[in-house]
Amino acid sequence: MQKPVLVIKLGTAVLTNDKGEIAQATIKKVAAGIAELIQDYNVILVSSGAVGSGKSFFARYKGTLAERKAAAAVGNPILIRHYQRHFSVYGIPVAQALCERQHFSSRPRWLQLRETFAEFWKNGILPVMNENDLVSNVELKFSDNDELATLTAVGFDADALLLCTSVGGFLDGDRRVIPRVEKVDGRILGLVQKGKSSLGLGGWCRS
């Protein structure tokens, strides 16, 4: 029987410190947790942190689109090496899966992506997804990795999507976690804020 799919998204603020350095202790814990989950699920890890890992290599980094693209290109291999090191403890190989919006808008490309992921899982390989920032067209970029993770979860008919961020949850006006949103209405949308951390693109949240 085929395993259900589980999509896990890690935000930049979770993975890096204020200097953009990878938090090794966090990745170590993530590897230990996924090593257990992978027994029962086909896991997809959507990981931010590439730009944060690469921006320190650029003098006077200002965060322009061109700088973010270049930083991601530098940071992606750094990030994947850390994942390889920590997951190798559990005998789990990792694969870097850089995606673009066209993978979701073109059915032939989407089917190819699904087939590739099926090969990963068949061979015990964990796919680590991120946007292919270097070549992504500015008009067609994902808004952030929350969107990429959501599209992936829907496309793979995942049992669950876990968004791991530095925020404790979706908060009401008194900063209490709302455990379950039954309906997205005006009241719920009124709790959404557009603020973001200094590290990530920032999914909307109430913080």
PDB file of C-alpha atoms in Angstrom:
ATOM      1  CA  MET A   1       0.000   0.000   0.000  1.00  0.00           C
ATOM      2  CA  GLN A   2       1.340   3.434  -0.979  1.00  0.00           C
ATOM      3  CA  LYS A   3       2.291   5.698   1.897  1.00  0.00           C
ATOM      4  CA  PRO A   4       0.373   8.977   2.403  1.00  0.00           C
ATOM      5  CA  VAL A   5       2.208  12.186   1.563  1.00  0.00           C
ATOM      6  CA  LEU A   6       3.305  14.685   4.221  1.00  0.00           C
ATOM      7  CA  VAL A   7       4.613  18.148   3.233  1.00  0.00           C
ATOM      8  CA  ILE A   8       6.756  20.006   5.781  1.00  0.00           C
ATOM      9  CA  LYS A   9       7.789  23.622   5.226  1.00  0.00           C
ATOM     10  CA  LEU A  10      10.613  25.252   7.193  1.00  0.00           C
ATOM     11  CA  GLY A  11      10.888  29.050   7.263  1.00  0.00           C
ATOM     12  CA  THR A  12      14.104  31.044   7.057  1.00  0.00           C
ATOM     13  CA  ALA A  13      13.727  32.415  10.586  1.00  0.00           C
ATOM     14  CA  VAL A  14      13.535  28.838  11.899  1.00  0.00           C
ATOM     15  CA  LEU A  15      16.649  27.665  10.070  1.00  0.00           C
ATOM     16  CA  THR A  16      19.007  30.627  10.449  1.00  0.00           C
ATOM     17  CA  ASN A  17      20.135  33.177  12.991  1.00  0.00           C
ATOM     18  CA  ASP A  18      20.174  36.956  12.480  1.00  0.00           C
ATOM     19  CA  LYS A  19      23.488  36.670  10.594  1.00  0.00           C
ATOM     20  CA  GLY A  20      22.037  34.183   8.146  1.00  0.00           C
ATOM     21  CA  GLU A  21      24.041  31.310   9.603  1.00  0.00           C
ATOM     22  CA  ILE A  22      22.393  27.890   9.534  1.00  0.00           C
ATOM     23  CA  ALA A  23      21.172  26.712  12.942  1.00  0.00           C
ATOM     24  CA  GLN A  24      22.756  23.259  13.032  1.00  0.00           C
ATOM     25  CA  ALA A  25      20.835  22.205  16.133  1.00  0.00           C
ATOM     26  CA  THR A  26      17.551  22.885  14.336  1.00  0.00           C
ATOM     27  CA  ILE A  27      18.458  20.841  11.272  1.00  0.00           C
ATOM     28  CA  LYS A  28      19.665  18.043  13.558  1.00  0.00           C
ATOM     29  CA  LYS A  29      16.246  17.941  15.269  1.00  0.00           C
ATOM     30  CA  VAL A  30      14.433  18.144  11.934  1.00  0.00           C
ATOM     31  CA  ALA A  31      16.441  15.196  10.609  1.00  0.00           C
ATOM     32  CA  ALA A  32      15.651  13.123  13.700  1.00  0.00           C
ATOM     33  CA  GLY A  33      11.932  13.894  13.436  1.00  0.00           C
ATOM     34  CA  ILE A  34      11.662  13.208   9.711  1.00  0.00           C
ATOM     35  CA  ALA A  35      13.638   9.976  10.126  1.00  0.00           C
ATOM     36  CA  GLU A  36      10.727   8.728  12.252  1.00  0.00           C
ATOM     37  CA  LEU A  37       7.977  10.138  10.022  1.00  0.00           C
ATOM     38  CA  ILE A  38       9.488   8.655   6.868  1.00  0.00           C
ATOM     39  CA  GLN A  39       8.604   5.191   8.123  1.00  0.00           C
ATOM     40  CA  ASP A  40       4.906   5.970   7.643  1.00  0.00           C
ATOM     41  CA  TYR A  41       4.869   8.849   5.142  1.00  0.00           C
ATOM     42  CA  ASN A  42       6.318   9.933   1.823  1.00  0.00           C
ATOM     43  CA  VAL A  43       7.798  13.214   3.056  1.00  0.00           C
ATOM     44  CA  ILE A  44       8.468  16.367   1.034  1.00  0.00           C
ATOM     45  CA  LEU A  45      10.565  19.011   2.793  1.00  0.00           C
ATOM     46  CA  VAL A  46      10.045  22.562   1.476  1.00  0.00           C
ATOM     47  CA  SER A  47      12.973  24.522   2.833  1.00  0.00           C
ATOM     48  CA  SER A  48      13.667  28.233   2.972  1.00  0.00           C
ATOM     49  CA  GLY A  49      17.065  29.501   4.076  1.00  0.00           C
ATOM     50  CA  ALA A  50      18.948  29.625   0.776  1.00  0.00           C
ATOM     51  CA  VAL A  51      18.987  33.425   0.515  1.00  0.00           C
ATOM     52  CA  GLY A  52      19.848  33.763   4.203  1.00  0.00           C
ATOM     53  CA  SER A  53      22.727  31.318   3.743  1.00  0.00           C
ATOM     54  CA  GLY A  54      24.134  33.062   0.687  1.00  0.00           C
ATOM     55  CA  LYS A  55      23.697  36.790   1.304  1.00  0.00           C
ATOM     56  CA  SER A  56      26.797  37.127   3.500  1.00  0.00           C
ATOM     57  CA  PHE A  57      28.929  36.496   0.399  1.00  0.00           C
ATOM     58  CA  PHE A  58      27.783  39.768  -1.181  1.00  0.00           C
ATOM     59  CA  ALA A  59      29.294  43.107  -0.230  1.00  0.00           C
ATOM     60  CA  ARG A  60      26.743  45.748   0.792  1.00  0.00           C
ATOM     61  CA  TYR A  61      23.810  43.351   0.349  1.00  0.00           C
ATOM     62  CA  LYS A  62      20.572  45.373   0.012  1.00  0.00           C
ATOM     63  CA  GLY A  63      18.060  42.635  -0.788  1.00  0.00           C
ATOM     64  CA  THR A  64      17.262  43.644  -4.370  1.00  0.00           C
ATOM     65  CA  LEU A  65      15.709  40.991  -6.611  1.00  0.00           C
ATOM     66  CA  ALA A  66      19.005  40.426  -8.450  1.00  0.00           C
ATOM     67  CA  GLU A  67      20.853  40.107  -5.132  1.00  0.00           C
ATOM     68  CA  ARG A  68      18.265  37.669  -3.768  1.00  0.00           C
ATOM     69  CA  LYS A  69      18.538  35.518  -6.896  1.00  0.00           C
ATOM     70  CA  ALA A  70      22.330  35.489  -6.664  1.00  0.00           C
ATOM     71  CA  ALA A  71      22.290  34.822  -2.908  1.00  0.00           C
ATOM     72  CA  ALA A  72      19.901  31.902  -3.386  1.00  0.00           C
ATOM     73  CA  ALA A  73      22.188  30.398  -6.020  1.00  0.00           C
ATOM     74  CA  VAL A  74      25.095  30.553  -3.557  1.00  0.00           C
ATOM     75  CA  GLY A  75      23.047  29.486  -0.548  1.00  0.00           C
ATOM     76  CA  ASN A  76      21.203  26.500  -2.027  1.00  0.00           C
ATOM     77  CA  PRO A  77      24.238  24.178  -2.226  1.00  0.00           C
ATOM     78  CA  ILE A  78      25.315  25.295   1.257  1.00  0.00           C
ATOM     79  CA  LEU A  79      21.883  24.474   2.638  1.00  0.00           C
ATOM     80  CA  ILE A  80      21.669  21.100   0.904  1.00  0.00           C
ATOM     81  CA  ARG A  81      25.111  20.097   2.246  1.00  0.00           C
ATOM     82  CA  HIS A  82      23.874  20.672   5.787  1.00  0.00           C
ATOM     83  CA  TYR A  83      20.815  18.532   5.118  1.00  0.00           C
ATOM     84  CA  GLN A  84      22.967  15.803   3.576  1.00  0.00           C
ATOM     85  CA  ARG A  85      25.230  15.736   6.619  1.00  0.00           C
ATOM     86  CA  HIS A  86      22.458  15.499   9.198  1.00  0.00           C
ATOM     87  CA  PHE A  87      20.216  13.071   7.308  1.00  0.00           C
ATOM     88  CA  SER A  88      23.147  10.765   6.500  1.00  0.00           C
ATOM     89  CA  VAL A  89      23.198   9.861  10.212  1.00  0.00           C
ATOM     90  CA  TYR A  90      19.900   8.051   9.562  1.00  0.00           C
ATOM     91  CA  GLY A  91      20.920   6.640   6.186  1.00  0.00           C
ATOM     92  CA  ILE A  92      18.564   8.990   4.329  1.00  0.00           C
ATOM     93  CA  PRO A  93      19.880  10.502   1.069  1.00  0.00           C
ATOM     94  CA  VAL A  94      18.478  13.917   0.112  1.00  0.00           C
ATOM     95  CA  ALA A  95      17.736  15.360  -3.315  1.00  0.00           C
ATOM     96  CA  GLN A  96      17.560  19.036  -4.204  1.00  0.00           C
ATOM     97  CA  ALA A  97      14.326  19.764  -6.087  1.00  0.00           C
ATOM     98  CA  LEU A  98      14.327  23.320  -7.476  1.00  0.00           C
ATOM     99  CA  CYS A  99      10.903  24.172  -8.882  1.00  0.00           C
ATOM    100  CA  GLU A 100       9.235  26.944 -10.847  1.00  0.00           C
ATOM    101  CA  ARG A 101       5.591  27.948 -11.148  1.00  0.00           C
ATOM    102  CA  GLN A 102       5.412  26.362 -14.593  1.00  0.00           C
ATOM    103  CA  HIS A 103       5.789  22.950 -12.938  1.00  0.00           C
ATOM    104  CA  PHE A 104       2.326  23.518 -11.471  1.00  0.00           C
ATOM    105  CA  SER A 105       0.675  25.276 -14.425  1.00  0.00           C
ATOM    106  CA  SER A 106       1.710  22.766 -17.099  1.00  0.00           C
ATOM    107  CA  ARG A 107       0.185  19.295 -16.720  1.00  0.00           C
ATOM    108  CA  PRO A 108       2.993  17.460 -18.612  1.00  0.00           C
ATOM    109  CA  ARG A 109       5.624  19.140 -16.408  1.00  0.00           C
ATOM    110  CA  TRP A 110       3.591  18.370 -13.288  1.00  0.00           C
ATOM    111  CA  LEU A 111       3.271  14.701 -14.215  1.00  0.00           C
ATOM    112  CA  GLN A 112       7.026  14.530 -14.793  1.00  0.00           C
ATOM    113  CA  LEU A 113       7.575  16.069 -11.371  1.00  0.00           C
ATOM    114  CA  ARG A 114       5.278  13.513  -9.725  1.00  0.00           C
ATOM    115  CA  GLU A 115       7.069  10.656 -11.462  1.00  0.00           C
ATOM    116  CA  THR A 116      10.439  11.963 -10.303  1.00  0.00           C
ATOM    117  CA  PHE A 117       9.246  12.226  -6.709  1.00  0.00           C
ATOM    118  CA  ALA A 118       7.853   8.694  -6.906  1.00  0.00           C
ATOM    119  CA  GLU A 119      11.375   7.545  -7.824  1.00  0.00           C
ATOM    120  CA  PHE A 120      12.804   9.434  -4.843  1.00  0.00           C
ATOM    121  CA  TRP A 121      10.423   7.732  -2.425  1.00  0.00           C
ATOM    122  CA  LYS A 122      10.857   4.318  -4.016  1.00  0.00           C
ATOM    123  CA  ASN A 123      14.556   4.573  -3.246  1.00  0.00           C
ATOM    124  CA  GLY A 124      14.258   6.086   0.237  1.00  0.00           C
ATOM    125  CA  ILE A 125      15.364   9.561  -0.866  1.00  0.00           C
ATOM    126  CA  LEU A 126      14.019  12.739   0.753  1.00  0.00           C
ATOM    127  CA  PRO A 127      13.216  15.542  -1.736  1.00  0.00           C
ATOM    128  CA  VAL A 128      14.107  19.021  -0.448  1.00  0.00           C
ATOM    129  CA  MET A 129      12.141  21.601  -2.436  1.00  0.00           C
ATOM    130  CA  ASN A 130      12.794  25.264  -3.032  1.00  0.00           C
ATOM    131  CA  GLU A 131      12.101  27.739  -5.796  1.00  0.00           C
ATOM    132  CA  ASN A 132      14.629  27.918  -8.624  1.00  0.00           C
ATOM    133  CA  ASP A 133      15.241  31.598  -7.880  1.00  0.00           C
ATOM    134  CA  LEU A 134      18.053  32.102 -10.378  1.00  0.00           C
ATOM    135  CA  VAL A 135      15.856  31.533 -13.434  1.00  0.00           C
ATOM    136  CA  SER A 136      12.354  32.265 -12.085  1.00  0.00           C
ATOM    137  CA  ASN A 137      10.666  35.094 -13.972  1.00  0.00           C
ATOM    138  CA  VAL A 138       9.794  37.952 -11.613  1.00  0.00           C
ATOM    139  CA  GLU A 139       6.140  37.970 -12.756  1.00  0.00           C
ATOM    140  CA  LEU A 140       5.831  34.222 -12.228  1.00  0.00           C
ATOM    141  CA  LYS A 141       7.687  33.812  -8.937  1.00  0.00           C
ATOM    142  CA  PHE A 142       6.003  32.156  -5.977  1.00  0.00           C
ATOM    143  CA  SER A 143       4.997  34.741  -3.384  1.00  0.00           C
ATOM    144  CA  ASP A 144       6.962  32.706  -0.805  1.00  0.00           C
ATOM    145  CA  ASN A 145       7.643  29.097   0.158  1.00  0.00           C
ATOM    146  CA  ASP A 146       4.294  28.925   1.968  1.00  0.00           C
ATOM    147  CA  GLU A 147       2.661  29.145  -1.453  1.00  0.00           C
ATOM    148  CA  LEU A 148       5.058  26.573  -2.933  1.00  0.00           C
ATOM    149  CA  ALA A 149       4.353  24.202  -0.036  1.00  0.00           C
ATOM    150  CA  THR A 150       0.576  24.676  -0.371  1.00  0.00           C
ATOM    151  CA  LEU A 151       0.578  24.019  -4.115  1.00  0.00           C
ATOM    152  CA  THR A 152       2.745  20.950  -3.528  1.00  0.00           C
ATOM    153  CA  ALA A 153       0.457  19.620  -0.797  1.00  0.00           C
ATOM    154  CA  VAL A 154      -2.622  20.067  -2.999  1.00  0.00           C
ATOM    155  CA  GLY A 155      -0.931  18.602  -6.066  1.00  0.00           C
ATOM    156  CA  PHE A 156       0.278  15.513  -4.235  1.00  0.00           C
ATOM    157  CA  ASP A 157      -3.008  15.151  -2.329  1.00  0.00           C
ATOM    158  CA  ALA A 158      -1.036  15.258   0.918  1.00  0.00           C
ATOM    159  CA  ASP A 159      -2.563  14.043   4.156  1.00  0.00           C
ATOM    160  CA  ALA A 160      -1.184  17.118   5.918  1.00  0.00           C
ATOM    161  CA  LEU A 161       0.857  20.289   5.404  1.00  0.00           C
ATOM    162  CA  LEU A 162       3.004  21.419   8.345  1.00  0.00           C
ATOM    163  CA  LEU A 163       4.183  25.053   8.250  1.00  0.00           C
ATOM    164  CA  CYS A 164       7.072  25.430  10.705  1.00  0.00           C
ATOM    165  CA  THR A 165       7.764  29.094  11.455  1.00  0.00           C
ATOM    166  CA  SER A 166       9.126  31.277  14.237  1.00  0.00           C
ATOM    167  CA  VAL A 167       5.525  32.290  15.082  1.00  0.00           C
ATOM    168  CA  GLY A 168       3.742  30.075  17.607  1.00  0.00           C
ATOM    169  CA  GLY A 169       0.581  29.791  15.531  1.00  0.00           C
ATOM    170  CA  PHE A 170      -2.286  31.803  14.060  1.00  0.00           C
ATOM    171  CA  LEU A 171      -3.121  34.304  16.816  1.00  0.00           C
ATOM    172  CA  ASP A 172      -6.270  36.199  17.677  1.00  0.00           C
ATOM    173  CA  GLY A 173      -6.380  39.831  18.803  1.00  0.00           C
ATOM    174  CA  ASP A 174      -5.322  38.848  22.322  1.00  0.00           C
ATOM    175  CA  ARG A 175      -2.308  36.857  20.999  1.00  0.00           C
ATOM    176  CA  ARG A 176      -3.907  33.512  21.787  1.00  0.00           C
ATOM    177  CA  VAL A 177      -3.433  30.651  19.330  1.00  0.00           C
ATOM    178  CA  ILE A 178      -6.492  29.767  17.263  1.00  0.00           C
ATOM    179  CA  PRO A 179      -6.239  25.960  17.121  1.00  0.00           C
ATOM    180  CA  ARG A 180      -8.562  25.485  14.159  1.00  0.00           C
ATOM    181  CA  VAL A 181     -10.013  27.746  11.478  1.00  0.00           C
ATOM    182  CA  GLU A 182     -13.315  26.291  10.290  1.00  0.00           C
ATOM    183  CA  LYS A 183     -14.140  29.045   7.815  1.00  0.00           C
ATOM    184  CA  VAL A 184     -12.125  31.855   6.212  1.00  0.00           C
ATOM    185  CA  ASP A 185     -14.359  34.899   6.612  1.00  0.00           C
ATOM    186  CA  GLY A 186     -13.976  38.619   7.276  1.00  0.00           C
ATOM    187  CA  ARG A 187     -13.168  38.084  10.948  1.00  0.00           C
ATOM    188  CA  ILE A 188     -10.335  35.662  10.149  1.00  0.00           C
ATOM    189  CA  LEU A 189      -8.968  37.840   7.351  1.00  0.00           C
ATOM    190  CA  GLY A 190      -9.014  40.790   9.753  1.00  0.00           C
ATOM    191  CA  LEU A 191      -6.439  38.995  11.911  1.00  0.00           C
ATOM    192  CA  VAL A 192      -3.953  38.716   9.051  1.00  0.00           C
ATOM    193  CA  GLN A 193      -0.948  41.027   9.134  1.00  0.00           C
ATOM    194  CA  LYS A 194       1.601  41.670   6.390  1.00  0.00           C
ATOM    195  CA  GLY A 195       4.606  42.034   8.677  1.00  0.00           C
ATOM    196  CA  LYS A 196       7.661  39.873   8.119  1.00  0.00           C
ATOM    197  CA  SER A 197      10.970  39.071   9.738  1.00  0.00           C
ATOM    198  CA  SER A 198      14.275  40.492   8.534  1.00  0.00           C
ATOM    199  CA  LEU A 199      15.199  37.098   7.072  1.00  0.00           C
ATOM    200  CA  GLY A 200      12.317  35.696   5.040  1.00  0.00           C
ATOM    201  CA  LEU A 201       9.838  36.958   2.468  1.00  0.00           C
ATOM    202  CA  GLY A 202       7.196  36.571   5.165  1.00  0.00           C
ATOM    203  CA  GLY A 203       3.931  34.701   4.837  1.00  0.00           C
ATOM    204  CA  TRP A 204       0.992  36.663   6.225  1.00  0.00           C
ATOM    205  CA  CYS A 205       0.321  35.983   9.866  1.00  0.00           C
ATOM    206  CA  ARG A 206      -0.913  37.464  13.089  1.00  0.00           C
ATOM    207  CA  SER A 207       2.109  37.933  15.333  1.00  0.00           C
TER     208      SER A 207
END
